[in-house]
Structures are given as structure tokens and as C-alpha cells.
XYZ file of C-alpha atoms in Angstrom:
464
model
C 108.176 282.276 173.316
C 104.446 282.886 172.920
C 102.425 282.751 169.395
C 99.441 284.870 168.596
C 96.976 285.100 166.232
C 93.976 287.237 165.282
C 90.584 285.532 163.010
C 87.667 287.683 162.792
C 88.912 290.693 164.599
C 89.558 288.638 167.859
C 93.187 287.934 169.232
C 94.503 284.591 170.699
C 97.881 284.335 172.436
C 99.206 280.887 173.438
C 101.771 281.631 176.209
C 104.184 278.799 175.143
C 104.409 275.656 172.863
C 102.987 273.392 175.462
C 99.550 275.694 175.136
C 100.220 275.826 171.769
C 100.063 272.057 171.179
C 97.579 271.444 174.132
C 95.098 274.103 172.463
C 95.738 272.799 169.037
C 94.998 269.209 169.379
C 91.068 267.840 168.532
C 88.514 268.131 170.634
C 88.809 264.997 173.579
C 87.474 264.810 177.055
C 90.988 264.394 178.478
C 92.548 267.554 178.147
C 88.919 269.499 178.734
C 89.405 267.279 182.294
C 93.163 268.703 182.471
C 91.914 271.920 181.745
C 94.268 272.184 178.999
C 92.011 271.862 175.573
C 90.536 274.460 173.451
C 87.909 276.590 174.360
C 86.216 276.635 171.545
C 86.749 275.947 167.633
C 87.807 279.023 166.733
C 90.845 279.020 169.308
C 91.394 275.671 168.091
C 91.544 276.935 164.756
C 93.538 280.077 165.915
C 96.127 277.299 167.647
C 96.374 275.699 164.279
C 97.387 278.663 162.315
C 99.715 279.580 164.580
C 101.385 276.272 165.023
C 101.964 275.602 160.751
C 104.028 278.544 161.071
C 106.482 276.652 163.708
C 109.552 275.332 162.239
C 110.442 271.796 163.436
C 113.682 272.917 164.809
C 111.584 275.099 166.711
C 110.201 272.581 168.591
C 113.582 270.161 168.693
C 115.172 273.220 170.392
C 112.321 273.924 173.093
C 111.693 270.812 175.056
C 107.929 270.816 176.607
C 108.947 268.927 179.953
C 112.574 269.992 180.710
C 115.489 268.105 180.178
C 116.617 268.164 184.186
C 114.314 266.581 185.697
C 112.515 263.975 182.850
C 114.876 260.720 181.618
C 112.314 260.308 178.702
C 113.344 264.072 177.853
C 116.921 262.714 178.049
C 116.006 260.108 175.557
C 114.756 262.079 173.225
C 116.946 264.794 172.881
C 119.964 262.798 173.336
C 118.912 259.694 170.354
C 117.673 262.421 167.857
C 119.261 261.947 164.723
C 120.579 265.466 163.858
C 122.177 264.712 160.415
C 118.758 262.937 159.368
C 116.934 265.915 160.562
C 118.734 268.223 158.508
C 116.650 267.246 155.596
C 113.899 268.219 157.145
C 114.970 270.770 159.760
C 114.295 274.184 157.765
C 110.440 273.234 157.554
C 107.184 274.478 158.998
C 104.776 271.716 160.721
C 102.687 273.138 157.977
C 105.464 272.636 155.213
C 105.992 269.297 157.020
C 102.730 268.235 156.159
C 102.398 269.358 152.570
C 105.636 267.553 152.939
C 104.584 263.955 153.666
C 101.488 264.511 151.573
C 103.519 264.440 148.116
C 104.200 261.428 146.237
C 107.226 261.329 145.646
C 107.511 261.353 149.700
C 107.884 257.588 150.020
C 108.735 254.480 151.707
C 112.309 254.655 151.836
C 112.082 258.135 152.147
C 109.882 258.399 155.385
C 112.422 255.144 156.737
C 115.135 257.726 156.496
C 114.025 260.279 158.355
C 112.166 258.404 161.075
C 114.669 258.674 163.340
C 114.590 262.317 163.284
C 110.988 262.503 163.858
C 110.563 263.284 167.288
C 107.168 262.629 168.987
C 106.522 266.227 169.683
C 107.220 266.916 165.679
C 104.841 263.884 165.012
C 102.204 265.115 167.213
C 102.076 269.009 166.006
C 101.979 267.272 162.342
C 99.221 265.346 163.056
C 97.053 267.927 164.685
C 97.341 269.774 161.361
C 96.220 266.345 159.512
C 92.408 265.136 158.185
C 91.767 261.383 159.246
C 92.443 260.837 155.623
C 95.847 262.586 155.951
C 96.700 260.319 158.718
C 95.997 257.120 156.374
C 97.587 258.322 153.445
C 100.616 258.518 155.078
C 100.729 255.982 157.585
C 100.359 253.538 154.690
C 103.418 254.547 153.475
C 105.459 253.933 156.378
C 107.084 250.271 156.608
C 108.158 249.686 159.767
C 109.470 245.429 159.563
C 110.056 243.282 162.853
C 111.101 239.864 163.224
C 111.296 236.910 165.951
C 109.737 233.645 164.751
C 107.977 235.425 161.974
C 107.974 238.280 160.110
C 105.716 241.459 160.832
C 104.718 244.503 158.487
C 104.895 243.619 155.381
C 103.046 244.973 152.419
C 99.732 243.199 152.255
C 99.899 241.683 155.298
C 97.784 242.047 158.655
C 99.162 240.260 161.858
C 97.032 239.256 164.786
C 97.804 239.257 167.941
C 95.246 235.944 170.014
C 94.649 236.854 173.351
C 93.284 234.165 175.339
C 92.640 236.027 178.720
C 90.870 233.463 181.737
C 89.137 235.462 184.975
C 91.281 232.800 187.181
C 94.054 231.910 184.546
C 92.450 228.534 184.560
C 95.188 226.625 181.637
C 92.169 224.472 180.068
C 90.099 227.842 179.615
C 93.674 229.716 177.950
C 94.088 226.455 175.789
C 90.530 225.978 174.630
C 90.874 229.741 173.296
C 94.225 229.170 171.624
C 92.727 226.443 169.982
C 90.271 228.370 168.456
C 91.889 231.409 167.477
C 94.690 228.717 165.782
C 91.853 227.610 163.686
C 90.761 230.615 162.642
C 93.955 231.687 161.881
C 95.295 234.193 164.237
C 98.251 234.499 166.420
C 100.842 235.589 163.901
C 101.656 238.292 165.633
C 101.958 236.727 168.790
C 99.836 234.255 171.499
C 99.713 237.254 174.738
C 97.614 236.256 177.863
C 96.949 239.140 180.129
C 97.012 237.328 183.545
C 94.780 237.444 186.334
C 97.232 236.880 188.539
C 100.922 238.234 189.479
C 101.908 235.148 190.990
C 105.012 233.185 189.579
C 104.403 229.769 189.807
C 100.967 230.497 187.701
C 102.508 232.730 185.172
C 105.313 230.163 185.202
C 102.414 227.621 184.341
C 100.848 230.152 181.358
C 104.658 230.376 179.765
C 105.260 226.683 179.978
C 101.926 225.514 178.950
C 102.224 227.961 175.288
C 105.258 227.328 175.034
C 104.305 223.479 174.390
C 101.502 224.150 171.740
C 104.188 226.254 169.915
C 107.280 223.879 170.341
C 105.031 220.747 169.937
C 103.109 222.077 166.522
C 106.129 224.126 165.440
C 103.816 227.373 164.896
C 105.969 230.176 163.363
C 104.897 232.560 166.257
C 106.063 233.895 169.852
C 104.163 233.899 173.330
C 104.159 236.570 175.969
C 102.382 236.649 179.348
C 102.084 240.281 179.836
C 102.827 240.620 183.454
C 104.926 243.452 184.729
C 109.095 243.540 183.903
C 110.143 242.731 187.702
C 108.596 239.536 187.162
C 109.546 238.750 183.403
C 113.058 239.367 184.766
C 112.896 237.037 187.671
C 111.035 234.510 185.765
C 113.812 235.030 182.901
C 116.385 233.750 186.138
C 114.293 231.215 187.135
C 114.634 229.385 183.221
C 111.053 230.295 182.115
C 110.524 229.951 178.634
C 109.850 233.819 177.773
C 109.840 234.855 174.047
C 108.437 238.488 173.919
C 108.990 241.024 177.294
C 106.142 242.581 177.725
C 105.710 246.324 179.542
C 103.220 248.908 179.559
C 104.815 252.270 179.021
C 104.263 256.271 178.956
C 105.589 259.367 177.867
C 106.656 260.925 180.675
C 109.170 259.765 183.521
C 106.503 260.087 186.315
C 104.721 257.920 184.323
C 106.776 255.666 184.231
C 107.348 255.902 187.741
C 103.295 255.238 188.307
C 104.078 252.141 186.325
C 106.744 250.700 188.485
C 109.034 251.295 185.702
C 112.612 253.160 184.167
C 114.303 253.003 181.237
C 117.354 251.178 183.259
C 114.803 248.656 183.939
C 113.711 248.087 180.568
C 117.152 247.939 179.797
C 118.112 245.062 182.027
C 115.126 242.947 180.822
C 115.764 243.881 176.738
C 119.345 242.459 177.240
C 118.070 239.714 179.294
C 115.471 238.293 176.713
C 117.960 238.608 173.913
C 120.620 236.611 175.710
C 117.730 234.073 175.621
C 118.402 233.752 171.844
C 115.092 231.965 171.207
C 113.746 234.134 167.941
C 114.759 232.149 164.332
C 114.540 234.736 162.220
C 114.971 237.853 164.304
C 116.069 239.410 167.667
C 113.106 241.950 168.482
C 112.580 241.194 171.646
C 110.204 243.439 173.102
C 106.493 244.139 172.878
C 104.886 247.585 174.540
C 101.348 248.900 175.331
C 100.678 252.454 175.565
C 97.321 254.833 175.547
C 96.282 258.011 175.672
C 95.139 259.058 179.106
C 97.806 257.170 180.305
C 100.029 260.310 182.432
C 96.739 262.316 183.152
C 95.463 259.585 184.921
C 98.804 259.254 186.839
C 98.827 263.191 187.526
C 101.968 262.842 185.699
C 101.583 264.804 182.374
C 103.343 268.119 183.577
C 100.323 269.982 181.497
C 101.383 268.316 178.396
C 98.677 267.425 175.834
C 97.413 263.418 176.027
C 98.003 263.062 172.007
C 101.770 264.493 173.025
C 102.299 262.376 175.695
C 101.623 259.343 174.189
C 103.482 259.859 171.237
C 106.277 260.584 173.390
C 105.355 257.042 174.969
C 106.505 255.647 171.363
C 110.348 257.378 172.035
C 110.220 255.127 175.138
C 109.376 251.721 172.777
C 111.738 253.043 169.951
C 114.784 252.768 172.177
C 114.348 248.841 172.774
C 113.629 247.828 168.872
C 110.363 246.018 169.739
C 108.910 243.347 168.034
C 105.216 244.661 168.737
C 103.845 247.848 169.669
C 100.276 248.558 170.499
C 98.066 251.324 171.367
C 95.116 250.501 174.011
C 93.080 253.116 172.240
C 89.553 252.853 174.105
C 90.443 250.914 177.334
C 91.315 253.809 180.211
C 87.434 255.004 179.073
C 85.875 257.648 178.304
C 87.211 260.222 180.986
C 89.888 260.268 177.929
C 88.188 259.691 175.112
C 84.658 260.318 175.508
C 82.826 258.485 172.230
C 83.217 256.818 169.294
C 84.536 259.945 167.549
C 87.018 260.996 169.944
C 88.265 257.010 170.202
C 88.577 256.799 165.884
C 90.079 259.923 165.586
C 92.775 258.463 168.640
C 93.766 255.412 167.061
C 94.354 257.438 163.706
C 96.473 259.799 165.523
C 98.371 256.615 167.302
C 98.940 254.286 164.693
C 100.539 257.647 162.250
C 102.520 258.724 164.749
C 104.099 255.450 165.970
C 104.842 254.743 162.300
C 106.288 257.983 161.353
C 108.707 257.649 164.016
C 109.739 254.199 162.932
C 107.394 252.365 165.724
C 105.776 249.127 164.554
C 102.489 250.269 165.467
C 99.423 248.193 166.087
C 96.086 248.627 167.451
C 93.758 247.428 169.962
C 90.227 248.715 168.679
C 88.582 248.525 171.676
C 85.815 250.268 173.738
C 85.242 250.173 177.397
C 81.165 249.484 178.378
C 80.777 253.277 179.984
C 81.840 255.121 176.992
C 79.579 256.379 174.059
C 80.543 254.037 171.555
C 79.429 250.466 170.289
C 80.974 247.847 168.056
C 80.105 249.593 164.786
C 82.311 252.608 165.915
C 85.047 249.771 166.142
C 83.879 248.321 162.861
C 84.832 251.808 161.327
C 88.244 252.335 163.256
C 89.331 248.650 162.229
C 88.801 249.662 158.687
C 90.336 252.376 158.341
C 93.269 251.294 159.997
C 93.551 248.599 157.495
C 93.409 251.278 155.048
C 95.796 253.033 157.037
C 98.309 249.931 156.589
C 98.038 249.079 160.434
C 100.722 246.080 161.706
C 98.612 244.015 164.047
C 94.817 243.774 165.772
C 93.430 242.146 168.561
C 91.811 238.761 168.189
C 89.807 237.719 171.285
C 87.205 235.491 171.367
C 83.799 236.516 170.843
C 85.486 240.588 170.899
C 84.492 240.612 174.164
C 87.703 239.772 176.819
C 85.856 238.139 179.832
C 89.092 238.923 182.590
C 89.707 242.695 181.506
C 85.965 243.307 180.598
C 86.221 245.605 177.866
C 84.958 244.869 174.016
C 87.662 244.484 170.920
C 88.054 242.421 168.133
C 87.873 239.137 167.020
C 88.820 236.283 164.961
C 86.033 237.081 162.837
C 86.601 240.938 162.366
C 90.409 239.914 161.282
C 88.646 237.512 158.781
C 86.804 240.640 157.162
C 89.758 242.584 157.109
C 91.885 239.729 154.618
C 88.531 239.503 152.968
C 87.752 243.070 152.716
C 91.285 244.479 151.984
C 93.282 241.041 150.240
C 95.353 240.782 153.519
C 97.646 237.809 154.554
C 99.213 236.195 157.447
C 102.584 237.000 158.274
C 104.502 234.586 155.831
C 105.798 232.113 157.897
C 102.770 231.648 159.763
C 100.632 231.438 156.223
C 102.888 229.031 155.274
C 102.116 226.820 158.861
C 98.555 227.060 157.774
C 99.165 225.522 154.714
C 101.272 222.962 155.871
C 98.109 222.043 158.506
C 95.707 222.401 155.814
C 93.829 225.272 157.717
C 94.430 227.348 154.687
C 92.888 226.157 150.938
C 94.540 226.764 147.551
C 92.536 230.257 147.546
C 94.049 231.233 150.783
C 90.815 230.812 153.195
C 90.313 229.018 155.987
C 88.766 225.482 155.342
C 86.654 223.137 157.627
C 88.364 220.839 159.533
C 87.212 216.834 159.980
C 87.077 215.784 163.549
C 90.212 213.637 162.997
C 92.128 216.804 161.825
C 95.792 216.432 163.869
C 95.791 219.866 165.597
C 92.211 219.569 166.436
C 92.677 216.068 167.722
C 95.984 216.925 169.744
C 94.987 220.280 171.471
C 91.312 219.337 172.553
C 93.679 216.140 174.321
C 95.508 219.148 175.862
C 92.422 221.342 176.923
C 90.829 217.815 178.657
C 94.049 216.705 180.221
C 94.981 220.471 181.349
């Protein structure tokens, strides 16, 4: 089916939805590279009229990559909640909009019928959405997760500490647990990207967090975000894995570029829960997606990059993660050329991720080559506060030293539960209390040199 549409006396015809979406979608250097994106504002505008008149069962009944020969197709089609949809099934994207723009559109209404949002319906919303569309109603999607603590809840902001080392060097991880602990972050979990994909140093990374969070009894959960093959043999060997960590996509050849299938991150979801070592939940599994992801991997079978990677948050859906993040800046700027392009991104993400039931967080981030600088992060990290967003980055300094790009840290978390009245995740608050890092007020307090968790990890970072 084609669409067409006429502003100003001139005529635009989109051959199919795929254009449709491709054409409609703000303006970002990734599809101009795939030759996909609009050609100018008026087309784009043209693509937008034509694609509010779409009905959402429309686009359930017209797959954009075919169901034959594309598993995460399969997926989609064949976990879409049809009696859920039905609520929503008779509406335009444009009615669909207007839709989740009312008030009495809420919380446990948008839980409901999450599970018949499919990305492609999230994505042609979205491209009809302002940035403060996007906020409004992400915020009111609650998307809850538990392991060892308890993630998305109202009021609360998780962060994940990421204490990447060049050579994996265990007193370097250490010394940067230690001081994202005392400034408060890991809640949502303690992740080392490692330098290395060798087992008997990842098996030294698991075993060494492990012991801070067994020893000190912090309310949190580690990951070492290698790829699945080796979480899974490592999971064999006795390692002591908490969160499986995998890098996914939208599209099966994605996927495929990845090293990865859905069977595959089916064997390592049961795997981890058979592990039984969450307290107050079994959500298992954290993912990392981004746009740029399947164009860069020639993989996107001329499929928009905002479409693809909310089709990338299908993939995490299946497994009931724990933690779900979008890399928003890091592939560079081949994808998203410039501060603009990266906000507008992470807007687009974090909404669509959360209207399908995802629990959504961000990695603000930027990489050195693009046109952007901290202050564009400084505005993406608040309005994804605003936006309700699950989880940040904390890193030391913002700036991670083994994956060289620039994101958040400890401090810009501080300004969010400053800026916005934002708390830990409650069991981990509660930790903080109980180690008087926290005061009576709720901020962090200064620590005396004798100060137990002080004293007992520097001991660790000197005898590491």
C-alpha cells in the first residue's frame, strides 16, 4: 500500500510503510547515510500527515521486515497481545497520540496495554510526538524490576557504577567501586565493561564484586558485561554471575553481527535464574541497545534507525530484564550527528522502551568526534529525569578511561536527587543509612577516616 499527500500544491507518495516511517522520522545523520531520511521538511511534514491517518492495526497487519526470513519478526507478531490491543486497535497513530496525551490515560492504564504496543506502533507514535510529548508520557509509564533491590519506583532514580580499567587491573575496578559506594551509586547495579574476553580475568572481576557485595551486604547486583557465550560457560564453571548481560538489536542480522539469537538468550535467561541468587526478585537479565546499531551492521533491511531500535526493545521484552539501557551517543555521530540529534534520541528511546513495558534507562553519553559537549548531556539528563527515566550512568569523573567516550557521573546523579527530590532504590537507601553514608535529610555525609567501609575496601584496593 502506498500513502500520498499533497501541501502547497506539491504531491508526495511514500511507496510503502517502511518509506513512510523512514521519511517520517526527525532529521538524523543515520538514515541521510542509509539514504532513507527525508529530503527536506516539507516531505517530512508530508510523511507525518500521512502517517496520523494510519490505523495501528494497519501497521500490526503489515510487517516492515517479513515474517519468513526475520526471528525478531517472529517475536513480535507471534507475543502480541491481541485481546489487549483491541482497546486500542480501531485508532489512528494520530488518535493514538491524542490518546496517551489525556489524563485520564494513566499508569495502570498504559501497564495494560503495553503488551500490545508493538515497537513499530511505538515508533510511528513517537515521530508524531514534541520532546515534551515524549516526557509527559513516559513519566507515566511504571515499568518495576526486582533482584536484590527494587527498580522504578515513583521518585526514585537508580544508578548504574561502572568501574571500567584499560587492563581490568582489580585494584583500579575496586578503587572506583569504592568511590561511587560513597557517593552513593550502584543501586541499579555494579557493571564493568571488560577489557578483556578472557575467562580466568572476567572470572577474577565476578569474584572480586561479588566479595564487596557479599562481605558489606549491599542491596545490589554485579554484572561483567562480556558477551553470552562466555556468561554461559562461566555460569558452568560456578562463577558467581547475578545479572546476564547482552547487547542486542532489532533485527535478526543484527543479531547475527552480534554473535547472538534469541535461542541463545534463551539458554543463558534460564541458566541465570536456575542460579536463584536475587532476594527479592528473579529479573535476570540486563540489555544494551542503540540506534545505529543494524545500519552499522548493514543489517537494517532499509528500516528506519528509530524503528529498529525500538524493535531492539521486543528482543529485551521477551527475557523480563532487570535493566535495560540505551547507548544513546556511543556508535558517534555517523548516527547521530550533534547534540540535537543525540537529545532528541534518548527522548525517543527511553518513551518507547517504556511504552512497551521495557524498564528503560539511559546512558547520556557523547563520543569525542561528535558535535556535542557535556552541557548537551547536562540537558538530556534532565529531561530524562523529568521524563521519569529508571537508571543513569555513574562513571568516574564522566569520562570512562577503557571505552573512551564521556557520560555521567556520581556527581551529575547527585544533581538529579537534588534537582528533582529523587531517591535510591529503597533497599539500597536503606544500606546507606545503615552505613551512615546517608544523614537524617537524606544526603550524603562526610566520612571520618576510621569509617568501616572506607577502612575495609581501601584494605581491599592495597591488598588487590
Amino acid at each position: 500500500m502506498s500513502y500520498a499527500h499533497t501541501i502547497n500544491g506539491s504531491g508526495y507518495r511514500f511507496a510503502d510503510l517502511k518509506t513512510l516511517l523512514a521519511k517520517a522520522s526527525p532529521a538524523r545523520s543515520g538514515d541521510y547515510l542509509a539514504g532513507i531520511g527525508a529530503a527536506s521538511a516539507v516531505e517530512r511534514m508530508a510523511a507525518r500527515l500521512c502517517l496520523a491517518e494510519v490505523t495501528l492495526a494497519e501497521i500490526v497487519n503489515n510487517p516492515l521486515i517479513p515474517y519468513e526470513s526475520d526471528e525478531v519478526t517472529r517475536l513480535i507478531c507471534d507475543r502480541h497481545a491481541v485481546s489487549a490491543f483491541a482497546e486500542i486497535a480501531h485508532l489512528t497513530v494520530g488518535d493514538f497520540r491524542n490518546w496517551l496525551l489525556l489524563e485520564s490515560t494513566d499508569e495502570a492504564t498504559l501497564a495494560r496495554i503495553a503488551p500490545a504496543v508493538t515497537p513499530e506502533i511505538a515508533a510511528a507514535v513517537s515521530k508524531l510526538m514534541r520532546n515534551q510529548d515524549l516526557i509527559l508520557v513516559a513519566r507515566k509509564c511504571r515499568v518495576i524490576t526486582r533482584f536484590r533491590n527494587t527498580i522504578g519506583l515513583p521518585g526514585r532514580l537508580a544508578v548504574r557504577l561502572q568501574p571500567n580499567h584499560p587492563t581490568d587491573d582489580v585494584k583500579g575496578v575496586a578503587a572506583s567501586i569504592l568511590d561511587g559506594l560513597l557517593y552513593g551509586s550502584g543501586d541499579a547495579v555494579i557493571g564493568i565493561n571488560p577489557a578483556s574476553d578472557s575467562l580466568p580475568v572476567l572470572n577474577g572481576l565476578w569474584r572480586m564484586v561479588d566479595e564487596v557485595i557479599q562481605r558489606f551486604e549491599v542491596p545490589t547486583q554485579s554484572c561483567v558485561l562480556t558477551h553470552v557465550t562466555s556468561q554461559i560457560k562461566a555460569m558452568e564453571a560456578g562463577a558467581p554471575i547475578d545479572l546476564v548481560f547482552q547487547s542486542v538489536a532489532g533485527t535478526e542480522a543484527a543479531n547475527q553481527s552480534f554473535g547472538i539469537t534469541l535461542a541463545m538468550l534463551k539458554e543463558a535467561h534460564e541458566a541465570a535464574l536456575s542460579l536463584k541468587r536475587g532476594t527479592v526478585g528473579d529479573n535476570v537479565m540486563y540489555f544494551e541497545t542503540g540506534q545505529g546499531s543494524a545500519l552499522s551492521a548493514n543489517a537494517h533491511h532499509g528500516v528506519d534507525q528509530q524503528t529498529c531500535e525500538a524493535r531492539a526493545y521486543a528482543v529485551a521484552r521477551e527475557f523480563r530484564p532487570l535493566l535495560v539501557n540505551t547507548v544513546v551517543g556511543f556508535i558517534g555521530p555517523e548516527y547521530l550527528y550533534d547534540g540535537k540529534q543525540i537529545i532528541r534520541a534518548g527522548l525517543e528511546d527511553h518513551f518507547c522502551g517504556k511504552l512497551m513495558g521495557v524498564p528503560l534507562g539511559c546512558d547520556v553519553c557523547y563520543t569525542n568526534h561528535a558535535e556535542a559537549d557535556q552541557d548537551d548531556m547536562d540537558n538530556l539528563l534532565t529531561v530524562l529525569a523529568a521524563a521519569g527515566v529508571t537508571y543513569i550512568m555513574g562513571i568516574p569523573g564522566a569520562d570512562d578511561i577503557m571505552l573512551n567516550y564521556q557520560s555521567t557521573s556520581f556527581h551529575d546523579a547527585l544533581y538529579l536527587r537534588e534537582a528533582f527530590g529523587l531517591k535510591h532504590a529503597p533497599e539500597f537507601e536503606a544500606w546507606l543509612e545503615r552505613m551512615k553514608l546517608l544523614n537524617a535529610a537524606g544526603r550524603l555525609q562526610s566520612l571520618g577516616p576510621r569509617h568501616p567501609l572506607l577502612t575495609a575496601l581501601t584494605d581491599m584496593t592495597h591488598a588487590a
